[in-house]
């Protein structure tokens, strides 16, 4: 009888405390990953903490957590995020572009619609629960809605990264295709500075117009901003945050400029070899805290925070990969070492090759590998597109 009452008491305790404990667990989980734990949007009734993660309690969210459990059983890393550059075409001429500086040498046909659909199926079978659509400028691809429609929405959330020029006129197509989230690139709160930086007159106004239409259509929306040490010093971080709040976006994603692509020769972007940290990015991380504690502001996600020891670290090739418009597989958007092509080798075999290498068996803490001095001479890291050689 004593044992019976103990079990009954335990069941009562679990019933009474599970909800609060689950809430505390989730708060701590998102706090570690994002540097905040506030819900930034409710999309289709589901709470969204970040555009870069599936909505909580959604089916893609369940897939994400199930895959984490699966990893612990297999003791094998599997990707949860894929960035797919759907086109090499672009109407802008960005000063910091990480794509065109090296890809100009490559003359290939981009993946067809059927090849793109197969890539997505194969990626979802590998466990991908977050799919980023990038470019070039992805909205310059006419059949982008058909590509997005091919995603099994029970398994993955979908995000578009765009400069915003064509967003206003195509937002309804994207909604019908089932797209979840949209990041629009804005690198300065000054229209003139942004247009010059992106090499396209009137781009700022078109980007804002597109964002406003996306918000009205129920998308989770965000500003994606790339800062350099100079623009951070000029106060662009705070100005972009205030701009995002004024527009009503849900999240602002700040990237620190990478020594890749057209910034290939920016040696000042490589971190100090002793501290393994750039002081200005650390200052940016600290600056985000006050905004993230204020519910009236969008969520602020600072990329160097996520790649640091505070969060998940640099997960390049560990939990995500990048696909060029031609089907080449790289560890991430900025690390341009090509480990295979899906038209020649099944995706799972290319991923197995990457995941089996010592350099990708675990995340690295401190900075993005491209900015960490100890990774500069490795064959698995490159700021130019090149095929991996043993």
Coordinates of C-alpha atoms in Angstrom, one line a residue:
X1 CA 0.0 0.0 0.0
X2 CA 2.9 2.3 0.8
X3 CA 4.4 1.7 -2.6
X4 CA 1.0 2.4 -4.2
X5 CA 0.7 5.8 -2.6
X6 CA 4.3 6.7 -3.5
X7 CA 3.5 6.0 -7.2
X8 CA 0.3 8.0 -6.9
X9 CA 2.2 10.9 -5.3
X10 CA 4.8 10.7 -8.1
X11 CA 2.1 10.9 -10.8
X12 CA 0.4 13.8 -9.1
X13 CA 3.8 15.6 -8.8
X14 CA 4.5 15.0 -12.5
X15 CA 1.1 16.2 -13.5
X16 CA 1.4 19.4 -11.5
X17 CA 5.0 20.3 -12.4
X18 CA 5.5 19.0 -16.0
X19 CA 4.2 22.2 -17.7
X20 CA 6.3 24.5 -15.7
X21 CA 9.4 22.3 -16.0
X22 CA 8.9 22.1 -19.8
X23 CA 8.6 25.9 -20.0
X24 CA 11.8 26.3 -17.9
X25 CA 13.6 23.8 -20.1
X26 CA 12.6 25.6 -23.3
X27 CA 13.5 29.0 -21.9
X28 CA 17.0 27.8 -21.1
X29 CA 17.4 26.0 -24.4
X30 CA 16.6 29.0 -26.5
X31 CA 18.5 31.3 -24.1
X32 CA 21.7 29.3 -24.8
X33 CA 21.2 29.1 -28.5
X34 CA 19.8 32.6 -29.3
X35 CA 21.0 34.7 -26.4
X36 CA 17.3 35.3 -25.6
X37 CA 14.1 33.3 -24.9
X38 CA 11.3 35.5 -26.1
X39 CA 8.7 34.5 -28.6
X40 CA 9.1 36.9 -31.6
X41 CA 6.1 35.7 -33.7
X42 CA 3.2 33.3 -33.8
X43 CA 3.1 31.8 -37.3
X44 CA 0.0 29.8 -38.1
X45 CA -0.6 29.6 -34.3
X46 CA 2.9 28.2 -33.5
X47 CA 5.4 30.2 -31.4
X48 CA 8.5 31.3 -33.2
X49 CA 11.7 32.1 -31.3
X50 CA 13.8 32.6 -34.4
X51 CA 13.4 32.4 -38.1
X52 CA 16.4 30.1 -38.1
X53 CA 14.7 27.4 -36.1
X54 CA 11.4 25.5 -36.7
X55 CA 8.4 26.9 -34.9
X56 CA 7.9 25.3 -31.5
X57 CA 5.5 22.3 -31.4
X58 CA 5.3 22.3 -35.2
X59 CA 6.0 19.1 -37.2
X60 CA 9.4 20.4 -38.4
X61 CA 10.2 21.2 -34.8
X62 CA 9.3 17.6 -33.8
X63 CA 11.5 16.4 -36.7
X64 CA 14.4 18.6 -35.4
X65 CA 14.2 17.2 -31.9
X66 CA 13.7 13.6 -33.1
X67 CA 16.8 13.9 -35.2
X68 CA 18.9 15.1 -32.2
X69 CA 17.8 11.9 -30.4
X70 CA 18.7 9.9 -33.5
X71 CA 22.2 11.4 -33.5
X72 CA 22.8 10.2 -30.0
X73 CA 21.8 6.6 -31.0
X74 CA 23.9 6.4 -34.1
X75 CA 26.8 8.5 -32.8
X76 CA 27.0 10.0 -36.3
X77 CA 26.5 13.7 -37.1
X78 CA 23.7 14.5 -39.5
X79 CA 22.7 17.9 -40.9
X80 CA 19.8 19.9 -39.6
X81 CA 20.3 22.9 -42.0
X82 CA 20.9 23.2 -45.7
X83 CA 21.6 26.5 -47.5
X84 CA 20.7 26.1 -51.2
X85 CA 21.8 28.7 -53.7
X86 CA 19.1 28.3 -56.3
X87 CA 20.7 30.6 -58.9
X88 CA 23.9 32.3 -59.8
X89 CA 22.1 35.3 -61.3
X90 CA 21.9 38.6 -59.3
X91 CA 20.8 42.2 -60.0
X92 CA 23.0 43.7 -57.3
X93 CA 26.8 44.1 -57.1
X94 CA 27.5 43.9 -53.3
X95 CA 30.9 45.0 -52.0
X96 CA 31.1 42.0 -49.6
X97 CA 29.7 39.3 -51.9
X98 CA 31.0 35.9 -50.8
X99 CA 29.7 34.2 -54.0
X100 CA 30.7 35.9 -57.3
X101 CA 34.3 36.6 -56.5
X102 CA 35.2 32.9 -56.8
X103 CA 32.3 31.4 -58.8
X104 CA 33.0 33.5 -61.9
X105 CA 35.6 31.0 -63.0
X106 CA 33.0 28.1 -62.9
X107 CA 31.0 27.7 -66.0
X108 CA 28.2 25.2 -65.3
X109 CA 24.5 24.8 -65.7
X110 CA 22.4 25.5 -62.6
X111 CA 20.3 22.6 -61.2
X112 CA 17.0 22.0 -63.0
X113 CA 13.7 22.0 -61.2
X114 CA 13.7 18.2 -61.1
X115 CA 17.3 18.1 -59.9
X116 CA 16.4 20.7 -57.2
X117 CA 13.5 18.7 -56.0
X118 CA 15.6 15.6 -55.7
X119 CA 18.2 17.5 -53.7
X120 CA 15.5 18.6 -51.3
X121 CA 14.1 15.1 -50.9
X122 CA 17.6 13.7 -50.3
X123 CA 18.4 16.4 -47.8
X124 CA 15.2 15.8 -45.9
X125 CA 16.0 12.1 -45.8
X126 CA 19.3 13.0 -44.2
X127 CA 17.5 14.9 -41.5
X128 CA 17.5 18.5 -42.6
X129 CA 14.8 20.4 -40.7
X130 CA 15.7 24.0 -41.9
X131 CA 16.2 24.9 -45.5
X132 CA 17.6 28.3 -46.6
X133 CA 17.0 29.5 -50.1
X134 CA 19.8 31.9 -51.2
X135 CA 21.6 32.9 -54.4
X136 CA 22.7 35.1 -56.3
X137 CA 19.3 36.7 -55.9
X138 CA 16.9 33.7 -55.5
X139 CA 13.8 35.7 -56.6
X140 CA 15.4 36.0 -60.1
X141 CA 14.7 32.3 -60.5
X142 CA 11.2 32.0 -62.0
X143 CA 10.4 28.5 -60.7
X144 CA 11.5 29.3 -57.1
X145 CA 7.9 28.8 -55.9
X146 CA 7.8 25.3 -57.5
X147 CA 11.1 24.5 -55.7
X148 CA 9.7 25.7 -52.4
X149 CA 6.5 23.8 -52.9
X150 CA 8.4 20.5 -53.2
X151 CA 9.6 20.8 -49.6
X152 CA 7.8 18.4 -47.3
X153 CA 6.5 21.0 -44.8
X154 CA 6.0 18.3 -42.1
X155 CA 9.8 17.9 -42.0
X156 CA 11.4 21.2 -42.7
X157 CA 10.8 25.0 -42.2
X158 CA 11.8 27.2 -45.1
X159 CA 13.6 30.5 -45.2
X160 CA 14.3 32.9 -48.1
X161 CA 17.3 35.3 -48.1
X162 CA 16.7 38.1 -50.6
X163 CA 17.9 41.6 -51.3
X164 CA 14.2 42.5 -51.6
X165 CA 14.1 44.0 -55.0
X166 CA 11.5 41.6 -56.4
X167 CA 9.9 40.7 -53.1
X168 CA 6.9 42.9 -53.3
X169 CA 5.8 41.6 -56.6
X170 CA 6.3 37.9 -55.8
X171 CA 5.2 37.7 -52.2
X172 CA 1.9 36.2 -53.0
X173 CA 3.5 33.4 -55.0
X174 CA 5.8 32.7 -52.1
X175 CA 2.8 32.5 -49.7
X176 CA 1.0 30.0 -52.0
X177 CA 4.2 27.9 -52.2
X178 CA 4.2 27.5 -48.4
X179 CA 7.3 29.6 -47.5
X180 CA 7.6 30.2 -43.8
X181 CA 10.1 33.0 -43.3
X182 CA 11.9 35.8 -45.2
X183 CA 15.1 37.6 -44.4
X184 CA 15.8 40.8 -46.4
X185 CA 19.3 42.1 -46.6
X186 CA 19.8 45.7 -45.3
X187 CA 23.3 46.7 -44.4
X188 CA 22.8 50.3 -43.5
X189 CA 19.9 52.3 -42.1
X190 CA 20.9 55.0 -44.6
X191 CA 19.2 54.4 -47.9
X192 CA 22.1 56.1 -49.8
X193 CA 24.8 54.0 -48.0
X194 CA 22.9 50.8 -48.5
X195 CA 22.3 51.4 -52.2
X196 CA 26.0 52.2 -52.7
X197 CA 27.1 49.2 -50.7
X198 CA 24.8 46.9 -52.7
X199 CA 25.5 48.6 -56.0
X200 CA 21.9 49.1 -56.9
X201 CA 20.0 52.4 -56.9
X202 CA 16.6 52.5 -55.0
X203 CA 17.3 49.0 -53.5
X204 CA 16.7 50.3 -50.0
X205 CA 13.1 51.5 -50.7
X206 CA 12.3 48.3 -52.7
X207 CA 13.6 46.2 -49.8
X208 CA 11.4 48.1 -47.2
X209 CA 8.4 47.8 -49.5
X210 CA 8.9 44.1 -49.8
X211 CA 9.3 43.6 -46.1
X212 CA 6.1 45.5 -45.3
X213 CA 4.2 43.3 -47.8
X214 CA 5.7 40.2 -46.3
X215 CA 4.7 41.2 -42.8
X216 CA 1.1 41.8 -44.0
X217 CA 1.0 38.4 -45.5
X218 CA 1.8 36.7 -42.3
X219 CA 5.4 35.6 -42.9
X220 CA 8.0 35.5 -40.1
X221 CA 10.2 38.4 -41.3
X222 CA 13.7 39.6 -40.5
X223 CA 16.5 41.9 -41.6
X224 CA 19.8 40.2 -42.4
X225 CA 22.7 42.7 -41.9
X226 CA 26.4 42.3 -42.6
X227 CA 28.6 44.6 -40.5
X228 CA 32.2 45.4 -40.8
X229 CA 34.4 46.8 -38.0
X230 CA 34.0 50.2 -39.6
X231 CA 30.2 50.1 -39.9
X232 CA 29.8 48.8 -36.4
X233 CA 32.0 51.7 -35.1
X234 CA 29.7 54.1 -37.1
X235 CA 26.7 52.9 -35.1
X236 CA 24.9 50.8 -37.8
X237 CA 24.1 48.1 -35.3
X238 CA 21.9 50.4 -33.2
X239 CA 20.5 52.1 -36.3
X240 CA 19.5 48.8 -37.9
X241 CA 17.8 47.6 -34.7
X242 CA 15.7 50.8 -34.5
X243 CA 14.9 50.5 -38.2
X244 CA 13.7 46.9 -37.7
X245 CA 11.6 47.9 -34.7
X246 CA 10.0 50.7 -36.7
X247 CA 9.2 48.4 -39.7
X248 CA 7.9 45.7 -37.4
X249 CA 10.1 42.8 -38.4
X250 CA 10.4 39.9 -36.0
X251 CA 14.1 39.3 -36.0
X252 CA 17.4 41.0 -37.0
X253 CA 20.3 38.7 -37.9
X254 CA 23.7 40.4 -37.7
X255 CA 26.6 38.8 -39.6
X256 CA 30.2 39.8 -39.0
X257 CA 32.0 40.4 -42.3
X258 CA 34.0 37.3 -43.4
X259 CA 37.4 37.2 -45.1
X260 CA 35.9 35.5 -48.1
X261 CA 34.7 36.3 -51.6
X262 CA 35.3 40.0 -52.3
X263 CA 36.7 40.4 -48.8
X264 CA 39.2 37.7 -49.5
X265 CA 42.1 40.0 -48.7
X266 CA 40.7 41.5 -45.6
X267 CA 43.3 40.1 -43.2
X268 CA 41.9 42.4 -40.5
X269 CA 38.8 40.2 -40.3
X270 CA 40.9 37.3 -39.0
X271 CA 40.8 37.2 -35.2
X272 CA 43.7 37.8 -32.9
X273 CA 45.7 34.5 -32.6
X274 CA 46.0 34.8 -28.8
X275 CA 42.6 35.8 -27.7
X276 CA 40.8 33.9 -30.6
X277 CA 38.2 36.7 -30.5
X278 CA 37.6 40.0 -32.3
X279 CA 36.8 42.7 -29.8
X280 CA 34.2 44.4 -32.0
X281 CA 32.2 41.3 -32.4
X282 CA 32.2 40.6 -28.7
X283 CA 31.0 44.2 -28.2
X284 CA 28.2 43.5 -30.6
X285 CA 27.2 40.4 -28.7
X286 CA 27.0 42.4 -25.5
X287 CA 25.1 45.2 -27.2
X288 CA 22.3 42.7 -28.2
X289 CA 21.5 41.8 -24.6
X290 CA 19.5 44.9 -23.7
X291 CA 17.4 44.7 -26.9
X292 CA 16.7 41.0 -26.3
X293 CA 15.5 41.7 -22.8
X294 CA 13.0 44.2 -24.1
X295 CA 9.9 42.6 -25.6
X296 CA 9.1 45.7 -27.7
X297 CA 12.2 45.0 -29.9
X298 CA 12.7 42.2 -32.5
X299 CA 14.8 39.3 -31.5
X300 CA 18.5 40.1 -32.1
X301 CA 20.5 37.1 -33.4
X302 CA 24.3 37.8 -33.6
X303 CA 26.1 35.3 -35.8
X304 CA 29.4 35.5 -33.9
X305 CA 27.4 34.6 -30.7
X306 CA 26.2 31.4 -32.3
X307 CA 29.7 30.4 -33.5
X308 CA 31.2 31.1 -30.0
X309 CA 31.5 28.9 -27.0
X310 CA 28.4 30.6 -25.6
X311 CA 26.2 28.8 -28.1
X312 CA 26.7 25.9 -30.6
X313 CA 30.1 27.0 -31.9
X314 CA 31.1 26.9 -35.6
X315 CA 29.0 24.0 -36.9
X316 CA 30.3 24.3 -40.5
X317 CA 30.2 20.8 -41.9
X318 CA 29.0 19.4 -38.6
X319 CA 25.3 20.2 -38.7
X320 CA 24.8 22.1 -41.9
X321 CA 26.0 22.3 -45.5
X322 CA 25.8 24.6 -48.5
X323 CA 24.8 23.7 -52.1
X324 CA 26.0 25.9 -55.0
X325 CA 23.6 26.5 -57.9
X326 CA 25.4 23.7 -59.7
X327 CA 25.0 21.0 -57.0
X328 CA 28.4 21.3 -55.4
X329 CA 28.5 20.6 -51.7
X330 CA 30.5 22.8 -49.4
X331 CA 30.6 22.8 -45.5
X332 CA 28.9 26.2 -45.3
X333 CA 28.0 29.4 -47.2
X334 CA 31.4 30.9 -46.5
X335 CA 33.7 27.9 -46.5
X336 CA 34.0 27.1 -50.2
X337 CA 35.8 23.8 -50.2
X338 CA 33.8 21.5 -52.6
X339 CA 33.5 17.9 -51.3
X340 CA 31.4 16.5 -54.2
X341 CA 28.6 17.2 -56.6
X342 CA 25.1 15.7 -56.2
X343 CA 24.9 15.1 -60.0
X344 CA 27.9 12.7 -59.7
X345 CA 27.6 11.3 -56.1
X346 CA 24.6 10.7 -53.9
X347 CA 24.2 13.4 -51.2
X348 CA 24.4 11.0 -48.3
X349 CA 27.7 9.8 -49.5
X350 CA 29.1 13.3 -49.8
X351 CA 27.8 14.1 -46.3
X352 CA 29.3 10.9 -45.0
X353 CA 32.7 11.9 -46.4
X354 CA 32.5 15.3 -44.7
X355 CA 31.2 13.9 -41.4
X356 CA 33.9 11.2 -41.2
X357 CA 36.7 13.7 -41.3
X358 CA 38.3 14.8 -38.1
X359 CA 37.9 18.5 -38.9
X360 CA 34.1 18.1 -39.0
X361 CA 33.5 15.5 -36.2
X362 CA 32.7 18.3 -33.7
X363 CA 32.1 22.0 -33.7
X364 CA 34.9 24.5 -33.1
X365 CA 34.5 27.1 -30.4
X366 CA 35.7 30.7 -30.6
X367 CA 35.0 32.0 -34.1
X368 CA 33.9 30.9 -37.6
X369 CA 36.7 28.7 -39.0
X370 CA 37.4 31.2 -41.7
X371 CA 38.3 33.8 -39.1
X372 CA 40.3 31.5 -36.7
X373 CA 44.0 31.6 -37.4
X374 CA 44.6 27.9 -36.6
X375 CA 42.3 26.9 -39.5
X376 CA 43.9 29.1 -42.2
X377 CA 46.2 26.5 -43.6
X378 CA 43.9 23.5 -43.5
X379 CA 42.7 21.9 -46.8
X380 CA 39.2 21.7 -45.4
X381 CA 38.8 25.5 -45.2
X382 CA 39.0 27.9 -48.0
X383 CA 37.6 31.4 -48.9
X384 CA 37.7 30.6 -52.6
X385 CA 35.8 27.8 -54.4
X386 CA 38.1 24.8 -54.8
X387 CA 37.7 21.0 -54.9
X388 CA 39.0 19.2 -51.9
X389 CA 42.1 17.1 -52.4
X390 CA 43.4 14.5 -50.0

